[in-house]
Structures are given as C-alpha cells and as structure tokens.
Short mmCIF file of C-alpha atoms and ligand atoms in Angstrom, two decimals:
data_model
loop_
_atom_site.label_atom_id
_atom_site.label_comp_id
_atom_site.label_asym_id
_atom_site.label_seq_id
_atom_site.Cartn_x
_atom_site.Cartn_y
_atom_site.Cartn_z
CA UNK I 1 -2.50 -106.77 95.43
CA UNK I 2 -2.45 -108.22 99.05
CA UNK I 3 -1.76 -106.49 102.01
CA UNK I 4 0.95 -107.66 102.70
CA UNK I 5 2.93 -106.68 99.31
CA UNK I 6 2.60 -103.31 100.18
CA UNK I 7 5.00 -101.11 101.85
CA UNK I 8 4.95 -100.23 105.47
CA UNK I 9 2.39 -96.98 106.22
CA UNK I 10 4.53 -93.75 106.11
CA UNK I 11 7.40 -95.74 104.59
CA UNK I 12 7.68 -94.73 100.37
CA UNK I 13 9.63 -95.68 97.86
CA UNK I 14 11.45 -93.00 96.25
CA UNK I 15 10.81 -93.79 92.31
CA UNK I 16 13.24 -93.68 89.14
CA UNK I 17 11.11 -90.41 88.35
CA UNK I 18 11.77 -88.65 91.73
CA UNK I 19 15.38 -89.86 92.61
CA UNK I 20 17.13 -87.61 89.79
CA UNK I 21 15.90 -84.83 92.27
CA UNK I 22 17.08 -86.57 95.06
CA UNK I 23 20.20 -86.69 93.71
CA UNK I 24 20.78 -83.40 92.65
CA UNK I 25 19.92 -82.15 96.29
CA UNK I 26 22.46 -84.71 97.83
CA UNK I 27 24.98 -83.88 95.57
CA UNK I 28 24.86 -80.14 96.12
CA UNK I 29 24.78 -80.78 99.67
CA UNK I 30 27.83 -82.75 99.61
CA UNK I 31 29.41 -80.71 97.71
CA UNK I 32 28.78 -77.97 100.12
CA UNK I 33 30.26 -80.04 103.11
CA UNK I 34 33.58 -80.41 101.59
CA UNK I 35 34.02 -77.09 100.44
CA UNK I 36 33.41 -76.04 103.95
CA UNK I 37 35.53 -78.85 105.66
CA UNK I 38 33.07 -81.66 107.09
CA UNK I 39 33.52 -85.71 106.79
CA UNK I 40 31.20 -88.10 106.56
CA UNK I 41 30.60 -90.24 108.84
CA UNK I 42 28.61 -93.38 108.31
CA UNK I 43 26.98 -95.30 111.41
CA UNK I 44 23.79 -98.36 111.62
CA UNK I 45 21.01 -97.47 111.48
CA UNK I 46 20.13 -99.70 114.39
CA UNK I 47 21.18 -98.92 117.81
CA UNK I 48 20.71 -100.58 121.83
CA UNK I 49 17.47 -98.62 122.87
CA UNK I 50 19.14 -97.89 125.78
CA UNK I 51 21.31 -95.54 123.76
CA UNK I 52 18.76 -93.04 122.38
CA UNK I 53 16.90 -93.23 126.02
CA UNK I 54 19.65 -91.73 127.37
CA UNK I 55 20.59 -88.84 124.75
CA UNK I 56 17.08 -87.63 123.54
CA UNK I 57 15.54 -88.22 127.05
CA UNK I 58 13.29 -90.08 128.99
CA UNK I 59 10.13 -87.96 128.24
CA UNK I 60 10.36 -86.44 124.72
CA UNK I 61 7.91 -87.02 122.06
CA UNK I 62 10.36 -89.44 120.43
CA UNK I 63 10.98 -92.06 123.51
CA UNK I 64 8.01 -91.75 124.49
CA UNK I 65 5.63 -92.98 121.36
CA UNK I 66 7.63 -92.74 117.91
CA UNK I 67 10.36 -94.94 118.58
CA UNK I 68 10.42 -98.61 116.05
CA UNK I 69 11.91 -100.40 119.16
CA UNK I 70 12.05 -104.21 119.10
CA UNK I 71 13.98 -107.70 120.48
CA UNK I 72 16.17 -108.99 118.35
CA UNK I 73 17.09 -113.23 118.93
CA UNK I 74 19.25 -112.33 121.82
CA UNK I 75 16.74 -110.35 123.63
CA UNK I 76 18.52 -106.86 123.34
CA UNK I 77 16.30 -104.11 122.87
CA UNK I 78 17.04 -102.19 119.78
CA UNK I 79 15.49 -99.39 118.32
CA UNK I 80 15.81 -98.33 114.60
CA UNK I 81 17.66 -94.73 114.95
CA UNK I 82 14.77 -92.24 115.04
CA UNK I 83 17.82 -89.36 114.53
CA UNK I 84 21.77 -89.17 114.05
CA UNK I 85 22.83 -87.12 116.72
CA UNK I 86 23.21 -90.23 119.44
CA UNK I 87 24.77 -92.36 117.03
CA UNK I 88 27.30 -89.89 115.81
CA UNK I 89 28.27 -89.82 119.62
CA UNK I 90 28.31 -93.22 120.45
CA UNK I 91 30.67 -93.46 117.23
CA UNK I 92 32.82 -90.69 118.10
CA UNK I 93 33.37 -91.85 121.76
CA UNK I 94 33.50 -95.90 120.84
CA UNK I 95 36.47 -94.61 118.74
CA UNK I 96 38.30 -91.91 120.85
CA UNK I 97 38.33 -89.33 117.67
CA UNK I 98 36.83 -86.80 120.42
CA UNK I 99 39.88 -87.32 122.80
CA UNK I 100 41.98 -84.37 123.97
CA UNK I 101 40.43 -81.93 122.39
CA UNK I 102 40.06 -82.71 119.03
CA UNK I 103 38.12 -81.52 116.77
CA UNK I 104 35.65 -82.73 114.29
CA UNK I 105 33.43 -81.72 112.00
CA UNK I 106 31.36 -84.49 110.44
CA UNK I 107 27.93 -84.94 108.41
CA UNK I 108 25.88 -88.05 107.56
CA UNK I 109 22.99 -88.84 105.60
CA UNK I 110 20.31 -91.39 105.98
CA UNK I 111 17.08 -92.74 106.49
CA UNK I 112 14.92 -91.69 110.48
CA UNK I 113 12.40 -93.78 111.52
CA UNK I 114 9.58 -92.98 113.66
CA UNK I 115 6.37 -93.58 114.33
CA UNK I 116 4.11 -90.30 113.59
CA UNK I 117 0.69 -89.80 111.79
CA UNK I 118 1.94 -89.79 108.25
CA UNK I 119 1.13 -86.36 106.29
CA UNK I 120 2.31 -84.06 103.57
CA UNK I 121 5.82 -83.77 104.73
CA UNK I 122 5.55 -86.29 107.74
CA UNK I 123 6.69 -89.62 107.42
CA UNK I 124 7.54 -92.79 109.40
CA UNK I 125 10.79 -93.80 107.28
CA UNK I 126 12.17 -90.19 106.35
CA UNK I 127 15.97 -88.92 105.62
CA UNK I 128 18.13 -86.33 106.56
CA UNK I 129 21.14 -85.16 106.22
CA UNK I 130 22.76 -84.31 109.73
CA UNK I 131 26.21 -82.59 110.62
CA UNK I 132 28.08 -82.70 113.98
CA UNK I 133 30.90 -80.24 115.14
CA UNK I 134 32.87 -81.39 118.40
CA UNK I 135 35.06 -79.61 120.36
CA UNK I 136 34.33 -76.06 119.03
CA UNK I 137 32.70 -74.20 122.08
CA UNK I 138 32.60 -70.72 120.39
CA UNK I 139 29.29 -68.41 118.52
CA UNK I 140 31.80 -68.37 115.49
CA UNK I 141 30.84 -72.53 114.41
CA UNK I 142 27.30 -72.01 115.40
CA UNK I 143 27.36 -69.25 112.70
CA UNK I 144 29.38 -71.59 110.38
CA UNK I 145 26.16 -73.82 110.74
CA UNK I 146 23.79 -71.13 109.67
CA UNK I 147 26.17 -69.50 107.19
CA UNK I 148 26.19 -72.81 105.30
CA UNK I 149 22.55 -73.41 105.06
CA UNK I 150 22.17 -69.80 104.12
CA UNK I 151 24.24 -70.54 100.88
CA UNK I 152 22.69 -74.08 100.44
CA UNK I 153 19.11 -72.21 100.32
CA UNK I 154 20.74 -69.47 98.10
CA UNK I 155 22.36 -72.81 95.52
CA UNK I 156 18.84 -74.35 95.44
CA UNK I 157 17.65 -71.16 95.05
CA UNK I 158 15.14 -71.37 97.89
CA UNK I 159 16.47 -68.48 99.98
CA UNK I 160 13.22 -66.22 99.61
CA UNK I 161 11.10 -69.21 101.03
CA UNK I 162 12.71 -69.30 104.24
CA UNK I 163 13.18 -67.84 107.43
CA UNK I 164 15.79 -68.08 110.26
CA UNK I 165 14.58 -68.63 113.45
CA UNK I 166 16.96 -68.36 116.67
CA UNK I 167 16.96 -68.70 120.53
CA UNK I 168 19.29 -69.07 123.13
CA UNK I 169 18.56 -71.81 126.08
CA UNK I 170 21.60 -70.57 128.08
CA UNK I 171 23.99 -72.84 129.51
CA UNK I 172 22.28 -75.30 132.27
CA UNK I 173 22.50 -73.15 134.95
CA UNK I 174 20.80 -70.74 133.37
CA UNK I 175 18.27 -73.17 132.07
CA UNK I 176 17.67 -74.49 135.47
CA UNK I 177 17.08 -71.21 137.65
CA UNK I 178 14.53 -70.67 134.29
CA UNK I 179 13.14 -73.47 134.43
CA UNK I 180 12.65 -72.54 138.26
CA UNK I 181 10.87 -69.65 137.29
CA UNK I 182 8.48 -70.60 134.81
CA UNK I 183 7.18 -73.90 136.84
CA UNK I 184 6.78 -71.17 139.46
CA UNK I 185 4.72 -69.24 136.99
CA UNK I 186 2.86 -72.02 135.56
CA UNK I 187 1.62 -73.83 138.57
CA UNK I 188 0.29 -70.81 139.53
CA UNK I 189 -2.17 -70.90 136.55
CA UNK I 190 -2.14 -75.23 136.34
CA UNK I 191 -5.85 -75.05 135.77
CA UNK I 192 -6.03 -73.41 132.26
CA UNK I 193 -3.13 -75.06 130.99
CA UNK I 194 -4.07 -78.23 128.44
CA UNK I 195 -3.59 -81.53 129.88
CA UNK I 196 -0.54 -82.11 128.04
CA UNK I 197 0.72 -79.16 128.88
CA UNK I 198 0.12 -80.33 132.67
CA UNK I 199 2.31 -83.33 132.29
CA UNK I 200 5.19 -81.29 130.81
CA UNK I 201 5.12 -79.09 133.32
CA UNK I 202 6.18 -81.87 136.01
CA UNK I 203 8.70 -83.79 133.33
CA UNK I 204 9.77 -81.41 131.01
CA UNK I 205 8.88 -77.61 131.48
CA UNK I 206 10.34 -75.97 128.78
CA UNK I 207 8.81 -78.20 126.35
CA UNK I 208 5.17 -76.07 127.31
CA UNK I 209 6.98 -73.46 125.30
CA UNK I 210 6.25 -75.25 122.35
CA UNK I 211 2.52 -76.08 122.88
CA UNK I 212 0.03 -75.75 120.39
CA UNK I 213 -2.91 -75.06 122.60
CA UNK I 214 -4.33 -71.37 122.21
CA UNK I 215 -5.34 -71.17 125.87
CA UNK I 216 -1.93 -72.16 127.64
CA UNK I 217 -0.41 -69.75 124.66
CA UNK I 218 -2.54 -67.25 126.61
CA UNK I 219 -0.87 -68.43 129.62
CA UNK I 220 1.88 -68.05 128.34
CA UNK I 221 2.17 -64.40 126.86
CA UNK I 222 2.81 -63.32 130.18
CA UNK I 223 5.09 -66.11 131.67
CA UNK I 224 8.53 -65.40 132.32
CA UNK I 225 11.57 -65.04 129.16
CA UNK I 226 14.42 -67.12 128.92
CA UNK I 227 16.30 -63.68 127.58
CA UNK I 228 15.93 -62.14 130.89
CA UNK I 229 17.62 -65.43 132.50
CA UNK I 230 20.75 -65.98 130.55
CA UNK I 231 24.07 -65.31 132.24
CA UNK I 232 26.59 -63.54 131.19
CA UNK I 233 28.40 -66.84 129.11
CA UNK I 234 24.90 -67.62 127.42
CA UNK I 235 24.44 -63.57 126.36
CA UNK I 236 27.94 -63.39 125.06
CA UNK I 237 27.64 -66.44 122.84
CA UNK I 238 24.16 -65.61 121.67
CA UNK I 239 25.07 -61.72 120.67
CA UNK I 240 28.65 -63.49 119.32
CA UNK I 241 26.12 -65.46 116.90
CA UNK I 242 24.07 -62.55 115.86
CA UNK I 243 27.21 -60.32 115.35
CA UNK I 244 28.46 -62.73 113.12
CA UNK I 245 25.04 -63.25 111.10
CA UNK I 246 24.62 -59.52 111.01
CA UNK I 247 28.27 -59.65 109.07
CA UNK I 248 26.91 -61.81 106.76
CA UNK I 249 23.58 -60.45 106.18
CA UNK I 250 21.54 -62.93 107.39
CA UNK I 251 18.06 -61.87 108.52
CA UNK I 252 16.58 -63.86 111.45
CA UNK I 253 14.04 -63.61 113.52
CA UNK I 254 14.01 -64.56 117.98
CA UNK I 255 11.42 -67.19 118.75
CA UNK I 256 11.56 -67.02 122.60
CA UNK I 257 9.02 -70.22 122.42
CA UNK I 258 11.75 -72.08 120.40
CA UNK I 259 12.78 -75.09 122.59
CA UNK I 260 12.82 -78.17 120.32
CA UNK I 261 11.90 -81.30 121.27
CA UNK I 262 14.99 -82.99 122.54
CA UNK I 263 15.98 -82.61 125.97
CA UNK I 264 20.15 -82.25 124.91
CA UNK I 265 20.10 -78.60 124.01
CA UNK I 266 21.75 -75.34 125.25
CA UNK I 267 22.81 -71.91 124.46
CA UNK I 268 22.51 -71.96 120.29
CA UNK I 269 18.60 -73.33 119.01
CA UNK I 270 17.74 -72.86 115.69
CA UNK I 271 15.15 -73.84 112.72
CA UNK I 272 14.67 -72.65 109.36
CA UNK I 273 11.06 -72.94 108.70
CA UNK I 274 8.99 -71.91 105.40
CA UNK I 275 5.44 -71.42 104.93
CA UNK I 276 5.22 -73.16 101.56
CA UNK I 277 4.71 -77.08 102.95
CA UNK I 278 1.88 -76.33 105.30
CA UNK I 279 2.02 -77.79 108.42
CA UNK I 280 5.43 -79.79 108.55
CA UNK I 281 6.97 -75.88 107.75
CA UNK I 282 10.44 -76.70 109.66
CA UNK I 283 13.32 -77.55 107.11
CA UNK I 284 16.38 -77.57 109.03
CA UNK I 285 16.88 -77.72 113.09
CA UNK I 286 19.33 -77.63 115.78
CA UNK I 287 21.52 -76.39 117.90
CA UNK I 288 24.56 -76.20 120.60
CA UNK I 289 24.57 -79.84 123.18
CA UNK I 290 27.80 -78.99 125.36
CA UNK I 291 26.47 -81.80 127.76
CA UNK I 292 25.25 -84.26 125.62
CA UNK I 293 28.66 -86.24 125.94
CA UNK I 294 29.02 -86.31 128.87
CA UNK I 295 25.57 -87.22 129.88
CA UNK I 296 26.38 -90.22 127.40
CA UNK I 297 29.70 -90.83 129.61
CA UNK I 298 32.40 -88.92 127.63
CA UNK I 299 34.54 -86.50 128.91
CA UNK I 300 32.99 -82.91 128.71
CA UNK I 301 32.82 -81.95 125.21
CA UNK I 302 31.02 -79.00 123.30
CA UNK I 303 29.16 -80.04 120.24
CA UNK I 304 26.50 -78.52 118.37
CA UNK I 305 25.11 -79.67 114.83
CA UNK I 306 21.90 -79.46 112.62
CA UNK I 307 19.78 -82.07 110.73
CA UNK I 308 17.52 -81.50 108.18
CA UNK I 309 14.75 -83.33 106.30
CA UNK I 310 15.34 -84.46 102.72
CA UNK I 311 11.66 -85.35 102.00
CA UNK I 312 10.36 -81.47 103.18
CA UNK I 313 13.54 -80.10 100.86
CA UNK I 314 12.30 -81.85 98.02
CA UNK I 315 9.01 -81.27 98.47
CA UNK I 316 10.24 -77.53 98.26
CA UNK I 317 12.05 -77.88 95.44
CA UNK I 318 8.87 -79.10 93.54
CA UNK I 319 6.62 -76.63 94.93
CA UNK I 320 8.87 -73.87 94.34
CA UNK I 321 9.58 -74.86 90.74
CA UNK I 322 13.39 -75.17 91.64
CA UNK I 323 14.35 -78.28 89.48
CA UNK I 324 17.02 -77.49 87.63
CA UNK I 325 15.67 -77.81 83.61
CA UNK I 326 18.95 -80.35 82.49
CA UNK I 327 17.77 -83.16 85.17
CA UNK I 328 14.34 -84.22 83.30
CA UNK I 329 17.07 -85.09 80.57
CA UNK I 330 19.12 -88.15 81.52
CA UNK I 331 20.48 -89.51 77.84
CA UNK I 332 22.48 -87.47 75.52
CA UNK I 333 23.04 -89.87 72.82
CA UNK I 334 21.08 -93.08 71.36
CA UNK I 335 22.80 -95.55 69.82
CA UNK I 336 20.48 -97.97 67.24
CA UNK I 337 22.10 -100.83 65.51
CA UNK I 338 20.42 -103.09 63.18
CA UNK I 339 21.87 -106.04 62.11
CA UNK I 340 24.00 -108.40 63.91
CA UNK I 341 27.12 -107.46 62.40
CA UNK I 342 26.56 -103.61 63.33
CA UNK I 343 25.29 -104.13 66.48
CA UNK I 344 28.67 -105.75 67.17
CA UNK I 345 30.41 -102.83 66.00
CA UNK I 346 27.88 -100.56 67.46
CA UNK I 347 28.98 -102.19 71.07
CA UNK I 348 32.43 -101.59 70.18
CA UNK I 349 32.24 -97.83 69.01
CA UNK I 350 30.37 -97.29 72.25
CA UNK I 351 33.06 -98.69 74.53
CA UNK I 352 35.85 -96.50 72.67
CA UNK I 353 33.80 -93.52 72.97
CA UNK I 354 32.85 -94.35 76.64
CA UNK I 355 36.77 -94.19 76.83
CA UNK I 356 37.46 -90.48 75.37
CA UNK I 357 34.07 -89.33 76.91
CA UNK I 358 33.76 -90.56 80.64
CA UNK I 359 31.14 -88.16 81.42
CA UNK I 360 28.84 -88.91 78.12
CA UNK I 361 25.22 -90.70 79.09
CA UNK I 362 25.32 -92.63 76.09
CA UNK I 363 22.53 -95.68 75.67
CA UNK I 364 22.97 -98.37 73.32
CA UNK I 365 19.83 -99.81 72.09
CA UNK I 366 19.04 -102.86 73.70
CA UNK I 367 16.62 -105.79 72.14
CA UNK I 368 17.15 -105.44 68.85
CA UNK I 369 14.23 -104.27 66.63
CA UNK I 370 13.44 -102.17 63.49
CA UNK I 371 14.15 -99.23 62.27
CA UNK I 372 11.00 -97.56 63.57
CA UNK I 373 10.83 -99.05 67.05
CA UNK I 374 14.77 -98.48 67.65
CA UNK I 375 14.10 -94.62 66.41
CA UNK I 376 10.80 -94.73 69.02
CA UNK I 377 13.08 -95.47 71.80
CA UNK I 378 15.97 -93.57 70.95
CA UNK I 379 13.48 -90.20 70.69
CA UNK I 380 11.34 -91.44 74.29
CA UNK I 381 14.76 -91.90 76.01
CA UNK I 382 14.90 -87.99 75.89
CA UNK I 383 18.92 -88.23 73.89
CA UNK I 384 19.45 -85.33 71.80
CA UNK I 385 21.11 -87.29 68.84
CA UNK I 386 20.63 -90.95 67.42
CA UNK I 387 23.95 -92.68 66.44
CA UNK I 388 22.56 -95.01 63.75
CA UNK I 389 24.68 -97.69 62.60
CA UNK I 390 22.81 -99.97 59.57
CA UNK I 391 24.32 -101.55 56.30
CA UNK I 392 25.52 -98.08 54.82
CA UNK I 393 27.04 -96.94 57.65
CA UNK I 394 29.01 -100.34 58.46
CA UNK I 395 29.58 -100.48 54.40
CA UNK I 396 31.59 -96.76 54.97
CA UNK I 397 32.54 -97.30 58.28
CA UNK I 398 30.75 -94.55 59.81
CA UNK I 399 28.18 -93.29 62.05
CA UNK I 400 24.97 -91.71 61.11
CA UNK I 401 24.27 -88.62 63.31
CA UNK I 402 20.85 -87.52 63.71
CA UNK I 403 19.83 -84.95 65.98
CA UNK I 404 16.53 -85.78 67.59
CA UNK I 405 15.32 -81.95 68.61
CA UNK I 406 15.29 -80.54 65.47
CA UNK I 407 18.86 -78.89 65.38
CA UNK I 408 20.09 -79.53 61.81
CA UNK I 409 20.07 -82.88 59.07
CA UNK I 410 21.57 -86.22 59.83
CA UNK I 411 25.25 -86.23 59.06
CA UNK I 412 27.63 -88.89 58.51
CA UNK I 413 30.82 -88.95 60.78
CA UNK I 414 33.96 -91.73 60.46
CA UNK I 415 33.85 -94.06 63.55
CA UNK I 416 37.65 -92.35 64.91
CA UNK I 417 36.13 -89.02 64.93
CA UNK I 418 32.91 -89.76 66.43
CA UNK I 419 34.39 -88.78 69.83
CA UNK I 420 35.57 -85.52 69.05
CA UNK I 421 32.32 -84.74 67.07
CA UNK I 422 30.20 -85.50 70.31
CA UNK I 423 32.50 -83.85 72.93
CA UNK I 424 31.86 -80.78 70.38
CA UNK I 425 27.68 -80.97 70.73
CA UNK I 426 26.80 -82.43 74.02
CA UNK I 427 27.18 -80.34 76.78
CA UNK I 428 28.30 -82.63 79.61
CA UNK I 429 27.69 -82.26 83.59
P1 LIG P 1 8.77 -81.60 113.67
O1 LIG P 1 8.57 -80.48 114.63
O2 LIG P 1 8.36 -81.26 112.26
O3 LIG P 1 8.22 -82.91 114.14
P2 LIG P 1 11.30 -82.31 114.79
O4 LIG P 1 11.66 -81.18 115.66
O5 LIG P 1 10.72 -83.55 115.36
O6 LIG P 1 10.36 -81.79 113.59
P3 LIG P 1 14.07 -82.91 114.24
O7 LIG P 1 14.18 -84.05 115.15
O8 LIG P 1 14.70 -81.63 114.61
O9 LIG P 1 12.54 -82.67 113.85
O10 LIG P 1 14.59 -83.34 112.80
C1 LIG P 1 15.20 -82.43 111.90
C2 LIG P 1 14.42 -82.31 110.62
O11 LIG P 1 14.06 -83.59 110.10
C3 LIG P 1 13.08 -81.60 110.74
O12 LIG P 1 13.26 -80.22 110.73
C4 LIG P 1 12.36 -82.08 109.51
O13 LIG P 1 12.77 -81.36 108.37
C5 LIG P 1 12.82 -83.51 109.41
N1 LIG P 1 11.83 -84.43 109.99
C6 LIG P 1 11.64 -84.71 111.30
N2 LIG P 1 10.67 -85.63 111.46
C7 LIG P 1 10.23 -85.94 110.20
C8 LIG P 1 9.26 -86.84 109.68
N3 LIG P 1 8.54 -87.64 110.46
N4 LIG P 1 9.09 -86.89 108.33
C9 LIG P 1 9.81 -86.11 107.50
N5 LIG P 1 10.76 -85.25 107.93
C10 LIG P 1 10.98 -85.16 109.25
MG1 LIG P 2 8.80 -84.34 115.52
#
C-alpha cells in the first residue's frame, strides 16, 4: 500500500473485533453517570488555540510540543482539543449555565489529540471520558469523584489492579508561599538538578515534583513538603476528602510529588494508576480548578473533574482477562432461507419477530446460497440456533429450529409461535 493510505502515526482504528469492548466499557460508564446524576455534554473537537493557551498554560508539556495546532482559510489558529476540560468551560460560560451559582455536573466522551512518542498505552489520537462538576466548592464532590471510579473499577472488576493516589496543592496562596519555598530550596542546589528540571524551576516549579531524573529526585528527598504549607482551608478540605474515603473504605495512598501536568490545579489532585500497562500506568486523573474560570474570564467558580483514558482501560480489560464471556457472541439466531418464495417469507417472519422481540440479534442470511454454505455462515456467525425455512417448512408453514451448540434436535415450530419459542431460549441483554 502507499504511504499515504495509511493512517496518521499514533492515530488507530478501533476494529469490528475490538469495538464490542469498547462498547461495553462506554456503556457501563454511562450508565454509571446517570445513576449518579451527571449530563453529557457534547463540545468540537476543535477549538481557537488561544483557548487552551490560556487554561492549560503557557509552559506545560501540552502547549508547549503536543499540541495539533494549525490555520484554517481565515487564518485563525486552531488547535485540535488535546483535553476536555477548556472546552467544557468555554461551553459552560458561552452559555451562562454556570451563572449565579448553579450547579452542574456534566461528563463527555471523545477523542484527545496530541503529539507524543506513540507506545503501549500512548497515543496521538486517544479518548477519554471526562466529567466536570461546577459550583460545588466542598471535599464531599471531590469524594463523589473518587467514590464513582471506585465502583466503576469494582463493575469492570478491575479494583485489585489499582491504586488511589492523592495530594493536596492548597489553595493559591498556599501554592504560592510553596512555591516560594521550594525555588528557594532548589536554586540553592541548581547545579545537580537535570536541565529540564532547570527550566521548570524558572517557569513552572512545581512541575520539578514530577521529574523523572534520579539525581534531582535526590534533590529532592530533602526539599521542602507541600503538607507542611497548606492553610488551614486547604487542610480542612483535604482531611474532609480522606474522612469521607475512609467512610467508604477506600484505600489510598499520599504522593507528595503528585502535581500533574496542567498548570489549573488546586487543593484536590488525584490519579489512579496500575502497574499492569507498564509505563503509561495512570488510568484516571484530576482534580479541584477553583480558578480556572476565572482565569478564562468567568466569574469565580469552583470546579473540579477527572478524565480518564479509554485506550489504557481497555488495554486493562484485556490484560486482566476482564471481558465479559457474552460479548465474543454477537448473534443469537440465524435465519437461512432457500428458495425465493421462502426467503420472502423468511424476511417477513423476521420483521414480526423483530416486533415481539426488540432486543433479539437476529441475522437473516444474506446472498442466497445452499444448504451447506447458508448452515457455514449461520454456525461462523457465532448464533446459537438456525431458523431454517426450505420447501417443508414453507409447505407446513413453520420454522425449523436447530440449535447450533449442541443443546438438543432440530424441532419444528408454527411461524405465530416462533416468538414466544425464542423469547423462551435466548437469553437477551
Ligand atoms: P501521562 O502522564 O500518562 O502523559 P497526563 O497526565 O498527560 O498522562 P491527563 O491529561 O491527565 O494525562 O489525561 C487523563 C488520562 O488520559 C490519563 O490518565 C491517561 O489515561 C489518558 N491519556 C493521556 N494522554 C494519553 C495518550 N497520549 N494516549 C492515551 N491515553 C492518554
Ligand atoms: Mg501526558
């Protein structure tokens, strides 16, 4: 094939073999988010550049070098969203559903884009489902959050593979007399820090937290603790969170290094992270932004939310052996026809049963063919019973009904009580 027939590096296509998974995660997710009282909300996936310059910040790892940013015809610069969060407030302030007070509680789901090194777990197109609470200051939503993801991992039956980790970043005043501190701290030892690390520490301290190098993690063991600089707001709302996780029984461990990469956060930071994918081991991320709307010109409003990646939740899924056994079957019945007149009648039957059974995955053979290639199909397709409708059977007006797995002999059953006869045999979703 040519280059350029294939897809974009880092950007797959999720195949008819993988999407059944794909939809079962969705699905409980979604599921999840009603029962707990979120809406969706459903934004571009393009934005003005300008827009995620100003949320994620000037000098994260995403503005910086992973952002797909590009002129369109009338020379605005637009960038493909590289995460929800900005959007979600753009939308939410563009249409006032913030205003006095009020508050929401909304999810989304989509594809990311940006422009990493493409791995195991990594990828340049990826999706996530993302949730946004606004106007809910206290530790009791934050826990919501967590509380929520513990039961999703508990549904998916991924709990064991998982851990919770937590931090607080304190409110900005807190933040900035830390910040104040560690700079002090770190300039002190500038020389063994990584060069990276040395650019941080002028643009965006905290983030040296998060470094991978071992000899500025040296540095670091003895560099001051955010813990020691919350005030007394931050402390409250961070031992309000744990309180409430310690009512549930949710185990979690403080990561005083745990900063994240986007510039908007305070108090709350979380991630769930699992040692199962290698490298890309985070899950689920996030945290409390109670000045990310204003910085983005709203009035003050608290808001804190999670994202997580559907790609590394998958992955997990098939690593952990967590498929659920009834999605590798997607037919329960087979109908074969043979013979113009039956295959008339065959389309019939099928629509009336389609009628009484609105839940039934019922396939009608398609292209004709003989006996032998129709049964081929019908047993490939995975259905556990063949309908089978040939010059008897239209002669009688009935079915034949042959189960394909080995559960019994072929019966024959009159066309009005086919319905009834398959809502009593096939188990339906
Ligand atoms: P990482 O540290 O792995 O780069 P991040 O902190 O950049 O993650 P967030 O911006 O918090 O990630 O996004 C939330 C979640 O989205 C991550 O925890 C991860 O599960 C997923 N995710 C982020 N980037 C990618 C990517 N390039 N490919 C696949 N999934 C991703
Ligand atoms: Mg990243």
């Amino acid at each position: 094939m040519s280059k350029s027939l294939q897809a974009i590096r880092g950007m797959n296509d999720i195949l008819p073999e993988q999407t059944p998974v794909w939809r079962y995660f969705e699905g409980t997710v979604s599921r999840l988010l009603d029962n707990y009282g979120y809406k969706q909300i459903r934004m571009p996936i393009v934005e003005f550049t300008e827009l995620f310059k100003r949320s994620i910040g000037e000098v994260t790892d995403i503005v910086e070098k992973e952002m797909y940013t590009f002129d369109d015809r009338n020379g605005d610069s637009l960038t493909l969203r590289p995460e929800g969060t900005a959007a979600c407030v753009r939308a939410v302030l563009e249409h006032g559903i913030t205003g006095g007070g009020q508050v929401q509680k909304l999810w989304y789901i989509g594809p990311m884009f940006r422009h990493e090194r493409p791995q195991k777990g990594r990828y340049r197109q990826f999706h996530q489902i993302g949730l946004e609470v606004f106007n809910l200051d206290g530790p009791d939503i934050d826990a919501e959050l967590i509380i929520m993801t513990w039961r999703l991992w508990g549904e998916l039956g991924i709990r064991d593979a998982v851990k919770l980790e937590l931090n607080s970043l304190g409110t900005s005043e807190s933040r900035g007399r830390y910040r104040e501190a560690l700079v002090e701290y770190l300039s002190a030892h500038h020389d063994k820090l990584d060069e990276d690390s040395q650019r941080r520490l002028k643009s965006n301290p905290l983030r040296v937290l998060d470094t991978k190098n071992a000899d500025t993690q040296a540095v670091l063991v003895d560099a001051p603790k955010m813990a020691d600089y919350l005030d007394e707001e931050s402390r409250a709302h961070f031992e309000g969170l744990k309180s409430r996780l310690d009512a549930v029984g949710i185990p979690y461990v403080l990561n005083p290094k745990l900063v994240r990469g986007l510039d908007y956060y305070s108090k709350t930071v979380f991630e769930w992270v699992t040692d199962k994918l290698g490298a890309q081991g985070t899950v689920c991320a996030g945290g409390r932004y109670d000045g990310l709307v204003e910085q983005m010109g709203g009035k003050p409003t608290p808001g804190v939310g999670f994202a997580m990646g559907i790609e590394r939740l998958v992955l997990m899924l098939e690593t952990l052996e967590q498929i659920p056994q009834e999605l590798a079957r997607q037919v329960d019945v087979y109908l074969c026809a043979f013979g113009e007149e039956a295959e008339l009648a065959g389309l019939a039957l099928a629509e009336r049963v389609r009628d009484q059974l609105p839940n039934l995955r019922l396939q009608v053979n398609a292209g004709a063919g003989s006996f032998k290639s129709q049964f081929k199909k019908a047993d490939k397709s995975g259905a556990l019973y063949a309908l089978i409708l040939g010059d008897d059977e239209m002669a009688q007006q009935v079915v034949g009904f042959k189960p394909l797995r080995g559960q019994g002999e072929q019966q024959s059953i009159a066309w009005d009580a086919l319905a009834a006869h398959l809502a009593t045999c096939v188990v339906q979703g």
